[in-house]
mmCIF file of C-alpha atoms in Angstrom:
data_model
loop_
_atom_site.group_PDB
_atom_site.id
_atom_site.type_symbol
_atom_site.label_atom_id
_atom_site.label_comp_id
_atom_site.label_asym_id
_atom_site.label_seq_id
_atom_site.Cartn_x
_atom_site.Cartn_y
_atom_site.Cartn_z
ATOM 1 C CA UNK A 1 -14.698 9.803 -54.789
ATOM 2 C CA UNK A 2 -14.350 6.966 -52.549
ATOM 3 C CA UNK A 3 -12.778 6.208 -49.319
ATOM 4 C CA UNK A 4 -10.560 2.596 -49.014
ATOM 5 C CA UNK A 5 -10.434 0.075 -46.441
ATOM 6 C CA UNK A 6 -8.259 -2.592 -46.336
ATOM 7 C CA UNK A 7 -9.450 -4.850 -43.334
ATOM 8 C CA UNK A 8 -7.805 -8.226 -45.033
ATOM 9 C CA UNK A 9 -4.990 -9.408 -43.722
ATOM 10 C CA UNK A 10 -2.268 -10.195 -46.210
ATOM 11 C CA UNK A 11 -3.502 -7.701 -48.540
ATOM 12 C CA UNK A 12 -1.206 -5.980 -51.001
ATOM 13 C CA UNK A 13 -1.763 -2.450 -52.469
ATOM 14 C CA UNK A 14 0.285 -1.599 -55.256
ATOM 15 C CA UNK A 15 -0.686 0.544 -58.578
ATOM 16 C CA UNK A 16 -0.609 -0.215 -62.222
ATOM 17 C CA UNK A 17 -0.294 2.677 -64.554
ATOM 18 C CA UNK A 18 -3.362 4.807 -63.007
ATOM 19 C CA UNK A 19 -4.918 2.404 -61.141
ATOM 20 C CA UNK A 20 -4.753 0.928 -57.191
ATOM 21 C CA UNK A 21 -4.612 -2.501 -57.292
ATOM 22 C CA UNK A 22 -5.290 -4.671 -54.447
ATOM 23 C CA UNK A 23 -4.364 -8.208 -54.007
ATOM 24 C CA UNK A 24 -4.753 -10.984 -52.049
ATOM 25 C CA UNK A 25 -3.405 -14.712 -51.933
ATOM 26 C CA UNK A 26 -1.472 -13.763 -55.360
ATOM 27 C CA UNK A 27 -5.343 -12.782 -56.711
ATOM 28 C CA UNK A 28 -6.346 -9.223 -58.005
ATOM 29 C CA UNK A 29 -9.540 -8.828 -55.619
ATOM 30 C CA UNK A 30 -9.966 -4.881 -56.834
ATOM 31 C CA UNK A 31 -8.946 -2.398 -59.376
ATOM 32 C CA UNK A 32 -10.035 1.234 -58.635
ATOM 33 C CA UNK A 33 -8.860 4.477 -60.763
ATOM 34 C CA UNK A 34 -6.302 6.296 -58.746
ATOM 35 C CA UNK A 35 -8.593 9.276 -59.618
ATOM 36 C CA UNK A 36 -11.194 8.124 -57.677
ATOM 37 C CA UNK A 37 -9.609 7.454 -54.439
ATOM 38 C CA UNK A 38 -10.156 9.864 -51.392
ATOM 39 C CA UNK A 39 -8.085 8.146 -48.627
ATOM 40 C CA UNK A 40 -6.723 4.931 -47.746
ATOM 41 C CA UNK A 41 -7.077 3.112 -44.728
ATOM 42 C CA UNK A 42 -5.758 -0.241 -43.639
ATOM 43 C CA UNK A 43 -6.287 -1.959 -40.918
ATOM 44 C CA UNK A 44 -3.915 -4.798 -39.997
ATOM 45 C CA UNK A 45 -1.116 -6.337 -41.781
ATOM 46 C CA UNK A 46 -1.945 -5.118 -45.408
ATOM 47 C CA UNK A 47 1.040 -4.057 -47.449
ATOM 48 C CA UNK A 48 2.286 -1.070 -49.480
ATOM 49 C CA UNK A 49 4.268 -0.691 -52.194
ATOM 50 C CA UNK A 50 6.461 2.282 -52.421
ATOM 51 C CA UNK A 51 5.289 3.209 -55.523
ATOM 52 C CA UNK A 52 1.532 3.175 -55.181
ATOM 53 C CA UNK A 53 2.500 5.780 -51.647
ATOM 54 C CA UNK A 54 4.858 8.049 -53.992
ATOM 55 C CA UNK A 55 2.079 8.465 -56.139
ATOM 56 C CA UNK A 56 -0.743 9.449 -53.746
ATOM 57 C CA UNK A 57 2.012 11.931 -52.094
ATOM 58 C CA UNK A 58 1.442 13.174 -55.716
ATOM 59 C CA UNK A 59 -1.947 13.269 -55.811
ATOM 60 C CA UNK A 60 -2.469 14.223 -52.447
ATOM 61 C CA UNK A 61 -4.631 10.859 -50.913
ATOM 62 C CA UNK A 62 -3.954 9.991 -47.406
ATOM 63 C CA UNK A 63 -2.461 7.004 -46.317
ATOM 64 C CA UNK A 64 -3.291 5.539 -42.619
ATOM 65 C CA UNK A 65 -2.809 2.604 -40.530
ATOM 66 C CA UNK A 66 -5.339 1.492 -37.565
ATOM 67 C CA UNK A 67 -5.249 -1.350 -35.594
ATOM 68 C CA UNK A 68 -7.498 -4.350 -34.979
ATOM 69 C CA UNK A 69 -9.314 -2.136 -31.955
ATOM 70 C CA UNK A 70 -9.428 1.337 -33.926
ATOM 71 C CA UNK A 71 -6.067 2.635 -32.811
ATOM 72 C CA UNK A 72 -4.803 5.256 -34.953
ATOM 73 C CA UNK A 73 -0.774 4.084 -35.255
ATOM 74 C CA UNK A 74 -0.099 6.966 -37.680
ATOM 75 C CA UNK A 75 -0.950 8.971 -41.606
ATOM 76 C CA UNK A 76 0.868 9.797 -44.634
ATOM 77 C CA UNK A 77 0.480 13.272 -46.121
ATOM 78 C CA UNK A 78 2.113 15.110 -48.581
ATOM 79 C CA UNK A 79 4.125 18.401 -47.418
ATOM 80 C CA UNK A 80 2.133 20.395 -49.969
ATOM 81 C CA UNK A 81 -0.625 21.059 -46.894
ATOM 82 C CA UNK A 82 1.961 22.960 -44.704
ATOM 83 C CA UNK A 83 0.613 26.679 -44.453
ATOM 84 C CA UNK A 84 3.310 27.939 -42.364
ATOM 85 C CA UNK A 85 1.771 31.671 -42.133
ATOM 86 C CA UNK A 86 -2.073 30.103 -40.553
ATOM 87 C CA UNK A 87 0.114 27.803 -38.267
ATOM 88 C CA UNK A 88 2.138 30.791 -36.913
ATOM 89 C CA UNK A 89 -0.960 32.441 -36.153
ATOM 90 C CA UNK A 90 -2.291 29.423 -34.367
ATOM 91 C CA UNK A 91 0.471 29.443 -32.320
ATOM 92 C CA UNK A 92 0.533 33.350 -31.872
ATOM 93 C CA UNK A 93 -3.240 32.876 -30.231
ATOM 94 C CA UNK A 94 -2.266 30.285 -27.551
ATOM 95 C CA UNK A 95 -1.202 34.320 -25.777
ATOM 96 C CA UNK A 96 -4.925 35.309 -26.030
ATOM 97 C CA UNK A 97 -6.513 33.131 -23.947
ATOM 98 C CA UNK A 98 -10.292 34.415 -24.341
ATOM 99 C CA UNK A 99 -10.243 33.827 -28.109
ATOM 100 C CA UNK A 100 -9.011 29.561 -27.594
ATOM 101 C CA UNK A 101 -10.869 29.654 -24.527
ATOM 102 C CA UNK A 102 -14.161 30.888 -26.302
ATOM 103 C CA UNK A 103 -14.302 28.308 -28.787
ATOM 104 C CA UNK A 104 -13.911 25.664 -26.211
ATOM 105 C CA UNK A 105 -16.952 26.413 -24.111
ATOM 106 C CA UNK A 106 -18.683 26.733 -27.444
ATOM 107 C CA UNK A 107 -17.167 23.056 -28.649
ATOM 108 C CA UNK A 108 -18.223 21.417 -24.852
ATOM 109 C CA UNK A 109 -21.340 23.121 -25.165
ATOM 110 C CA UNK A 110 -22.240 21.699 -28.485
ATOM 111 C CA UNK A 111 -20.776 18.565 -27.487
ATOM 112 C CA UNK A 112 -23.062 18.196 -24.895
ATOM 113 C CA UNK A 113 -26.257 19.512 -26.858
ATOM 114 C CA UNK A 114 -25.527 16.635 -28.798
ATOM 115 C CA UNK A 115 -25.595 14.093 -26.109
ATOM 116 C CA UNK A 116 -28.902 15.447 -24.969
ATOM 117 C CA UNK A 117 -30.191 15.402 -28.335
ATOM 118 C CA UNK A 118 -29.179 12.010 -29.148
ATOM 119 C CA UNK A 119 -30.307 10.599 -25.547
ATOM 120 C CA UNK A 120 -33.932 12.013 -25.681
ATOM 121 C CA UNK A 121 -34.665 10.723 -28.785
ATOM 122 C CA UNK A 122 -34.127 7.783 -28.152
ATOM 123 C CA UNK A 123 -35.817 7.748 -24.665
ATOM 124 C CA UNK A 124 -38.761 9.034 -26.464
ATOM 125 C CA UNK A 125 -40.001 5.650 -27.016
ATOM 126 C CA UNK A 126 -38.125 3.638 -24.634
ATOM 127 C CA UNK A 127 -39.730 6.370 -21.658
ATOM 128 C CA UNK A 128 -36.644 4.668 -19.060
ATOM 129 C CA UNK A 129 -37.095 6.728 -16.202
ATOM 130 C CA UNK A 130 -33.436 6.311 -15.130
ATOM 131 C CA UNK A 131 -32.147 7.165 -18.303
ATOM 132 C CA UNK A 132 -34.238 10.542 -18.244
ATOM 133 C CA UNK A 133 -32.673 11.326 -14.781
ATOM 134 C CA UNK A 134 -29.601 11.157 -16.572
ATOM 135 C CA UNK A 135 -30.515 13.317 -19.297
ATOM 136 C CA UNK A 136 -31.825 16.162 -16.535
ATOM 137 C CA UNK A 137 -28.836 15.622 -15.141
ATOM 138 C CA UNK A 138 -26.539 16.443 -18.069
ATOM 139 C CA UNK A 139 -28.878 19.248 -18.979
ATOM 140 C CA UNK A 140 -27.885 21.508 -15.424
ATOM 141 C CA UNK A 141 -24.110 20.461 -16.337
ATOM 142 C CA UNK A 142 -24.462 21.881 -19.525
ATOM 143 C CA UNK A 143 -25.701 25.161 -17.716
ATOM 144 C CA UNK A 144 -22.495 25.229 -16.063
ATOM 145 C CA UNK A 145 -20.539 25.534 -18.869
ATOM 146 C CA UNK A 146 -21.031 28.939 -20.036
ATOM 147 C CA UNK A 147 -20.066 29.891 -16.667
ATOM 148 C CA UNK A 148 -16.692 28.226 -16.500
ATOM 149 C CA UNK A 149 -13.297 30.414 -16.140
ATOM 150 C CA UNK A 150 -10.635 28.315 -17.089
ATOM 151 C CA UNK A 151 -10.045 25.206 -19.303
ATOM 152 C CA UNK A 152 -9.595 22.806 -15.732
ATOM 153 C CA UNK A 153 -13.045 23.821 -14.685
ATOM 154 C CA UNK A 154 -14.612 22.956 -18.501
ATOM 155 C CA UNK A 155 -12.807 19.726 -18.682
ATOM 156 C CA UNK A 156 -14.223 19.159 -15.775
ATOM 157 C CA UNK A 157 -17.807 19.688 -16.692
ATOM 158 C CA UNK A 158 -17.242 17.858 -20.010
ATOM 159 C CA UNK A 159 -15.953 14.841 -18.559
ATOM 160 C CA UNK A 160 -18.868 14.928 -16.227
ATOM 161 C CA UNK A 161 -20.972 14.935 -18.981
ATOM 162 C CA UNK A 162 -19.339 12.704 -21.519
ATOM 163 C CA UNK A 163 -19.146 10.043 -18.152
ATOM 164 C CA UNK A 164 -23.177 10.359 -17.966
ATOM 165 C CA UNK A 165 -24.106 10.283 -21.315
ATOM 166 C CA UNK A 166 -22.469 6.947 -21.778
ATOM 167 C CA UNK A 167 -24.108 5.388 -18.641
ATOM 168 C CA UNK A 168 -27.285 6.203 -20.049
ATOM 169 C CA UNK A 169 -26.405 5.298 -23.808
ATOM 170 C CA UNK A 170 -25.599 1.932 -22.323
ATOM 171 C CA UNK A 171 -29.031 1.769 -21.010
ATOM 172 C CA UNK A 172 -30.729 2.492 -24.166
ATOM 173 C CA UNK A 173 -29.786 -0.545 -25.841
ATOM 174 C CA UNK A 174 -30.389 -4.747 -25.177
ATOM 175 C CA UNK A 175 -28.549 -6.862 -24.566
ATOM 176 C CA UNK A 176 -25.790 -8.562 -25.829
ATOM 177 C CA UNK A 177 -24.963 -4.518 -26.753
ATOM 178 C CA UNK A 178 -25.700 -2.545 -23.332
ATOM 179 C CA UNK A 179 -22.787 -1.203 -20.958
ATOM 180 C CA UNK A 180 -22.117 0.489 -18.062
ATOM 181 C CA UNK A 181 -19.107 3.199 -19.325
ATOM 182 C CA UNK A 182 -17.057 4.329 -21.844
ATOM 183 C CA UNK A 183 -13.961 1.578 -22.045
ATOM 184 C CA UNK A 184 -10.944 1.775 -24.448
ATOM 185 C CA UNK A 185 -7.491 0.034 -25.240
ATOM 186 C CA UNK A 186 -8.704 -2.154 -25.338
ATOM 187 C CA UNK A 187 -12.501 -1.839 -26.065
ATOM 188 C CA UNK A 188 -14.564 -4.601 -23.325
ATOM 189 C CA UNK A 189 -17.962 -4.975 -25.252
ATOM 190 C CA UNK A 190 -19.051 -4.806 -28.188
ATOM 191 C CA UNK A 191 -20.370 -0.863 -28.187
ATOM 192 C CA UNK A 192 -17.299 0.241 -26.890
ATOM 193 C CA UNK A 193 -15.650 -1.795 -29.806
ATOM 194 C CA UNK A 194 -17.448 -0.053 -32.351
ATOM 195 C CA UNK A 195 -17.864 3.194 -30.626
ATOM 196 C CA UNK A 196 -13.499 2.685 -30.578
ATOM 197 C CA UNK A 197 -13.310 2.060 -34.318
ATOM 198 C CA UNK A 198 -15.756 4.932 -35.160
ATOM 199 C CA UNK A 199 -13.823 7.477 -33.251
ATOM 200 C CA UNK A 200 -10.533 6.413 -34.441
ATOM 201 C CA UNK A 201 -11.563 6.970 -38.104
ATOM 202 C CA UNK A 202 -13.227 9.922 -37.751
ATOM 203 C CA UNK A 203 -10.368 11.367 -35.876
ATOM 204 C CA UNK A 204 -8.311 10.315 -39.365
ATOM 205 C CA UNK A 205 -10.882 12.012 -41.199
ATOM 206 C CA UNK A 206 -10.793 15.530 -39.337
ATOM 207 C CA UNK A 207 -7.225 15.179 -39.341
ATOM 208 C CA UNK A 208 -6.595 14.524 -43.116
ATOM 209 C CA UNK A 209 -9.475 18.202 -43.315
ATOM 210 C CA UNK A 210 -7.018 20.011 -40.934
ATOM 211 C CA UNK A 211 -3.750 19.162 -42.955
ATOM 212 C CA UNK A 212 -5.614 20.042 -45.928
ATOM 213 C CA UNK A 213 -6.998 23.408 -44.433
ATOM 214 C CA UNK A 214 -3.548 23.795 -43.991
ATOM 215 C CA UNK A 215 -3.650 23.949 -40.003
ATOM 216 C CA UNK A 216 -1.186 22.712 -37.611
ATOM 217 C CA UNK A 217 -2.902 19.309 -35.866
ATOM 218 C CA UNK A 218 -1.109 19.594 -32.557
ATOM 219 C CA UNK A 219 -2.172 23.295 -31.641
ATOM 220 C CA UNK A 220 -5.566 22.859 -30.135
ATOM 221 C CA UNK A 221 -7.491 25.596 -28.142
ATOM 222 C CA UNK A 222 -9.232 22.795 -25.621
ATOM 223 C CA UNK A 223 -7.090 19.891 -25.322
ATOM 224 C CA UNK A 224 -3.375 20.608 -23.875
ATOM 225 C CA UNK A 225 -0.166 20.848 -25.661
ATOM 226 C CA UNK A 226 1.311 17.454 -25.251
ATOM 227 C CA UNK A 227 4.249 15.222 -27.556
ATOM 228 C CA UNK A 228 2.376 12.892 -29.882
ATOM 229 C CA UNK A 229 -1.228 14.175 -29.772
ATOM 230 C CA UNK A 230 -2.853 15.995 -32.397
ATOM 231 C CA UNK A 231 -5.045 18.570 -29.974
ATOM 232 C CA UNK A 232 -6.775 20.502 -32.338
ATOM 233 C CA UNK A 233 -7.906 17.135 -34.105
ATOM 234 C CA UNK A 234 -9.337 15.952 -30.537
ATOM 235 C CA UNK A 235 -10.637 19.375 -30.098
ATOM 236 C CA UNK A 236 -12.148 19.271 -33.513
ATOM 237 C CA UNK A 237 -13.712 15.699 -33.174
ATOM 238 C CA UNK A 238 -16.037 16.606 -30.116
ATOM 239 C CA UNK A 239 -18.782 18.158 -31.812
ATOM 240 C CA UNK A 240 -18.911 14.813 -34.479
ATOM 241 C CA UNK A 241 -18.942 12.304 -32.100
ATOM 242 C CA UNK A 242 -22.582 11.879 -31.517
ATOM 243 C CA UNK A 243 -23.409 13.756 -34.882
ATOM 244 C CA UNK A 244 -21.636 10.644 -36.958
ATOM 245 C CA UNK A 245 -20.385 7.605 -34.719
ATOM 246 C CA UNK A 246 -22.919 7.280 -31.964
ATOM 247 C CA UNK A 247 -26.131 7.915 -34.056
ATOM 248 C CA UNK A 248 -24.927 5.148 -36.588
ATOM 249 C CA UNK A 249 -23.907 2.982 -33.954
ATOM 250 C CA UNK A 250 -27.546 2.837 -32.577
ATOM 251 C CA UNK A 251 -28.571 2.375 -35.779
ATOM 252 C CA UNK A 252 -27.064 -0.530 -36.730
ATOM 253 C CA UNK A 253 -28.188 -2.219 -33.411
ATOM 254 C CA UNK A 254 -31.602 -1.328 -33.987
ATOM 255 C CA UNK A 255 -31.745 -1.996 -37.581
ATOM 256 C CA UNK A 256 -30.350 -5.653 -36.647
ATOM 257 C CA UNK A 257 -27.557 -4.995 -39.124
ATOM 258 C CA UNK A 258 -24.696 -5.930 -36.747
ATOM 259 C CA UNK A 259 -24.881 -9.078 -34.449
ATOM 260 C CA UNK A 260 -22.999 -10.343 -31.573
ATOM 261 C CA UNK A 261 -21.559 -12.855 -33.724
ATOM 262 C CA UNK A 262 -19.276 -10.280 -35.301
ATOM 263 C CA UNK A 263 -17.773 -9.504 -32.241
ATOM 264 C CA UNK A 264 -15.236 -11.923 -30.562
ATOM 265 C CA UNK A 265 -13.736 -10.990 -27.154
ATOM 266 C CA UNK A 266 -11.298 -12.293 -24.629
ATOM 267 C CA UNK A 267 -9.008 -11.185 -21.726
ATOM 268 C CA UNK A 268 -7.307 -8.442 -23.821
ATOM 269 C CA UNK A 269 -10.527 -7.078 -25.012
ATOM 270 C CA UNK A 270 -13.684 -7.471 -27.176
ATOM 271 C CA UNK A 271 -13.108 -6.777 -31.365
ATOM 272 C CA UNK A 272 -15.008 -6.853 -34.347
ATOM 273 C CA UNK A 273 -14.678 -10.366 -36.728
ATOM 274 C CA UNK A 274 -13.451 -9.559 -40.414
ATOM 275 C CA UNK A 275 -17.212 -9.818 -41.110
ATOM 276 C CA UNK A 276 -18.602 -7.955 -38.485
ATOM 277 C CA UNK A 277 -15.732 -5.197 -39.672
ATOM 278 C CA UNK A 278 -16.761 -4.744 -42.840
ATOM 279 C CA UNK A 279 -19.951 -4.119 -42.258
ATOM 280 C CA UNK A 280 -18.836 -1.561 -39.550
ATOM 281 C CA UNK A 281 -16.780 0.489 -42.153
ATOM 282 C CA UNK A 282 -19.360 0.122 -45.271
ATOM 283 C CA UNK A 283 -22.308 1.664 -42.318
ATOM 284 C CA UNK A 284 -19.668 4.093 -41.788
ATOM 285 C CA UNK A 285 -18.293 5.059 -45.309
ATOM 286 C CA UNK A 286 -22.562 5.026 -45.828
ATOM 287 C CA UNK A 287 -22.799 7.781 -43.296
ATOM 288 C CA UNK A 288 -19.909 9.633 -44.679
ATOM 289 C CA UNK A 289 -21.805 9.915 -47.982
ATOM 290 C CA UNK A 290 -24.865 10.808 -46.620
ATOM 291 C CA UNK A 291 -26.171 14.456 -47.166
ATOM 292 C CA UNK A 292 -27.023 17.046 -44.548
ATOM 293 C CA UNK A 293 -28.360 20.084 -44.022
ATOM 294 C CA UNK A 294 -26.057 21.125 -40.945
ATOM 295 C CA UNK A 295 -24.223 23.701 -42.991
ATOM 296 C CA UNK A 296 -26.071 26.500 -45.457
ATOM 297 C CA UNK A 297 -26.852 23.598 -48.655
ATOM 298 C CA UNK A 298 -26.637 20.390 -48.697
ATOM 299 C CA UNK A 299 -23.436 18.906 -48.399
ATOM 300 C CA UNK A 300 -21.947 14.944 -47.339
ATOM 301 C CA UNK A 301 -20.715 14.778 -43.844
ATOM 302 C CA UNK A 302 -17.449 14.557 -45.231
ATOM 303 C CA UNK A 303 -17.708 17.631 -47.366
ATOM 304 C CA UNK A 304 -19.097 19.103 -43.874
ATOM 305 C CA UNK A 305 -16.142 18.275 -42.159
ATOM 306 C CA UNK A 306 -13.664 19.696 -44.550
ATOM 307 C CA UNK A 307 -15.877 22.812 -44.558
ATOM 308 C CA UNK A 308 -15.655 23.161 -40.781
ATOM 309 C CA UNK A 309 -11.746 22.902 -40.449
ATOM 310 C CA UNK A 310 -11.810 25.850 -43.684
ATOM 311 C CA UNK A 311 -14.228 27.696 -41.369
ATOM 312 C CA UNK A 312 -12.035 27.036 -37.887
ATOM 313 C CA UNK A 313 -8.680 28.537 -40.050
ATOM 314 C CA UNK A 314 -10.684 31.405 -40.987
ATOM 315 C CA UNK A 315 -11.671 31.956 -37.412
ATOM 316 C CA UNK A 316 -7.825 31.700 -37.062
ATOM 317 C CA UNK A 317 -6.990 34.040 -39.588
ATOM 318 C CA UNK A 318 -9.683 36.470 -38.363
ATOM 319 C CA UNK A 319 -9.199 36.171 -34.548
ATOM 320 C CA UNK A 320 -12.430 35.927 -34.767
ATOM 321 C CA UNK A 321 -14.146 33.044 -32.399
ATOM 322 C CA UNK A 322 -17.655 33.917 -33.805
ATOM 323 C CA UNK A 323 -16.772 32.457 -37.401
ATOM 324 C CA UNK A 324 -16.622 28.970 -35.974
ATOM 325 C CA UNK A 325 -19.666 27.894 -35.317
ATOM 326 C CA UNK A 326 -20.341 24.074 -33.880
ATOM 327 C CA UNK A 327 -22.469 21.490 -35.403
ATOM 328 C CA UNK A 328 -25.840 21.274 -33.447
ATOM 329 C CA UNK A 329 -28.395 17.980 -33.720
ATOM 330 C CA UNK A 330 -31.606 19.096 -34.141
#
């Protein structure tokens, strides 16, 4: 199965028979069996025809639109993933506060295992001494957490947390890549830029596993109710983060495989070039592939994603906070 992203501008899907067929300048650039397609993302000003999106409403494939930065504008899914009954009982549990509230300290605390994880190893080599305050520092926040009595006070410690973490990621890289903190819309460097996209496909990813667990996207247990924002998605996304986007990110900077030259910024913000984008998305549809051993077998990261939204609705189903248990970077 494969994943699709359009980053061409002036690109036009359409479908032929069983196939998705995508054009450019009047020139057939790619012909894949409709069979074969996962999702489709496109970034830009790419076009759809009407009937190529009628038929993956029928065969149940995503659509999504991002924009140059990584913003997610909006998805296309087919009503066949509405499980009314598991998103009544989602709603039901926002009474019982200590099953949501449960899962969030164990989310923030994996979260932030992850950060640690990701940090030291890194620092292993580079011994930074300033980075490693950092890292003790995020280490006694973490303590807090299991402590916490109320949502306020673990936002509070995450955002602590998330703040350090990326003062110290910043640190472990050279220049033209290092940074001082966590920027967005727009991105102002380069690992902000890709750290942007990253997230903003990912959070499509988890999204399309939630519909498809048949979960409602907006009823988190971390993140607030609010118009227009799919909490549970954002609560869902927190454990990844470092697992998927930030890992590959340093990656690709060490490996040499991304340059400054496929960045271009200027006073609205820093973005990738169309060939600095592609390589972005191939690393990242690369990682999505790859197999882990996070969950009992080996599975792709994507097939571990979809796994942990089926294992979050039967924690849902159960009332059972103990089902769901958070990916953890060893």
């Amino acid at each position: 199965m494969a994943s699709i992203y359009i980053t061409e501008n002036g690109a036009y899907l359409h479908r032929r028979g069983g196939r998705l067929i995508i054009d450019k300048d009047e020139i057939t650039a790619a012909e894949i069996p409709l069979e074969l397609v996962e999702d489709i993302t496109v970034v830009n000003t790419s076009q759809i025809s009407a009937s190529l999106i009628t038929e993956c409403f029928a065969k149940n494939i995503p659509v999504s639109w991002i924009s140059t930065s990584g913003k997610l504008y909006g998805s296309l899914f087919p009503y066949t993933f509405v499980d009314i009954f598991k998103q009544k009982q989602q709603f039901d549990l926002l009474s019982d506060g200590d099953f949501y509230f449960k899962l969030a300290q164990n989310i923030v605390s994996a979260k932030i295992h992850n950060q640690l994880v990701l940090l030291r190893r890194y620092n292993r080599t580079m011994k930074l001494e300033k980075v490693q305050e950092l890292i003790n520092y995020i280490a006694n926040t973490q303590k807090n957490v299991k402590y916490t009595s109320d949502n306020n006070e673990l936002l509070g410690y995450e955002g602590l947390a998330s703040r350090t973490y990326f003062s110290a990621l910043g640190m472990l890289t050279d220049k033209p890549f290092q940074f001082t903190k966590r920027t967005k819309q727009p991105p102002r460097d380069p690992f902000n830029a890709m750290l942007s996209m990253g997230y903003s496909i990912l959070f499509n990813e988890i999204l399309s596993s939630v519909l498809a667990a048949g979960l409602h996207p907006y009823v988190g247990f971390f993140h607030q109710l609010a118009k227009g924002h799919p909490a549970l998605v954002s609560d869902l996304i927190e454990e990844w983060r470092t697992v998927i986007v930030d890992s590959m990110v340093l990656s690709l900077i060490k490996r040499g495989s991304i340059t400054e030259n496929m960045f271009t910024s200027n006073k609205k913000g820093c973005y990738f070039t169309p060939e600095g984008k592609k390589v972005f998305l191939n690393a990242y549809n690369k990682k999505l592939h790859t197999e882990n051993k996070y969950i009992a077998g080996e599975h792709s990261y994507r097939e571990s994603l979809r796994i942990q939204c089926q294992n979050y609705a039967r924690a849902v189903a159960n009332k059972d906070a103990d089902i769901y248990t958070p990916i953890k970077l060893r």
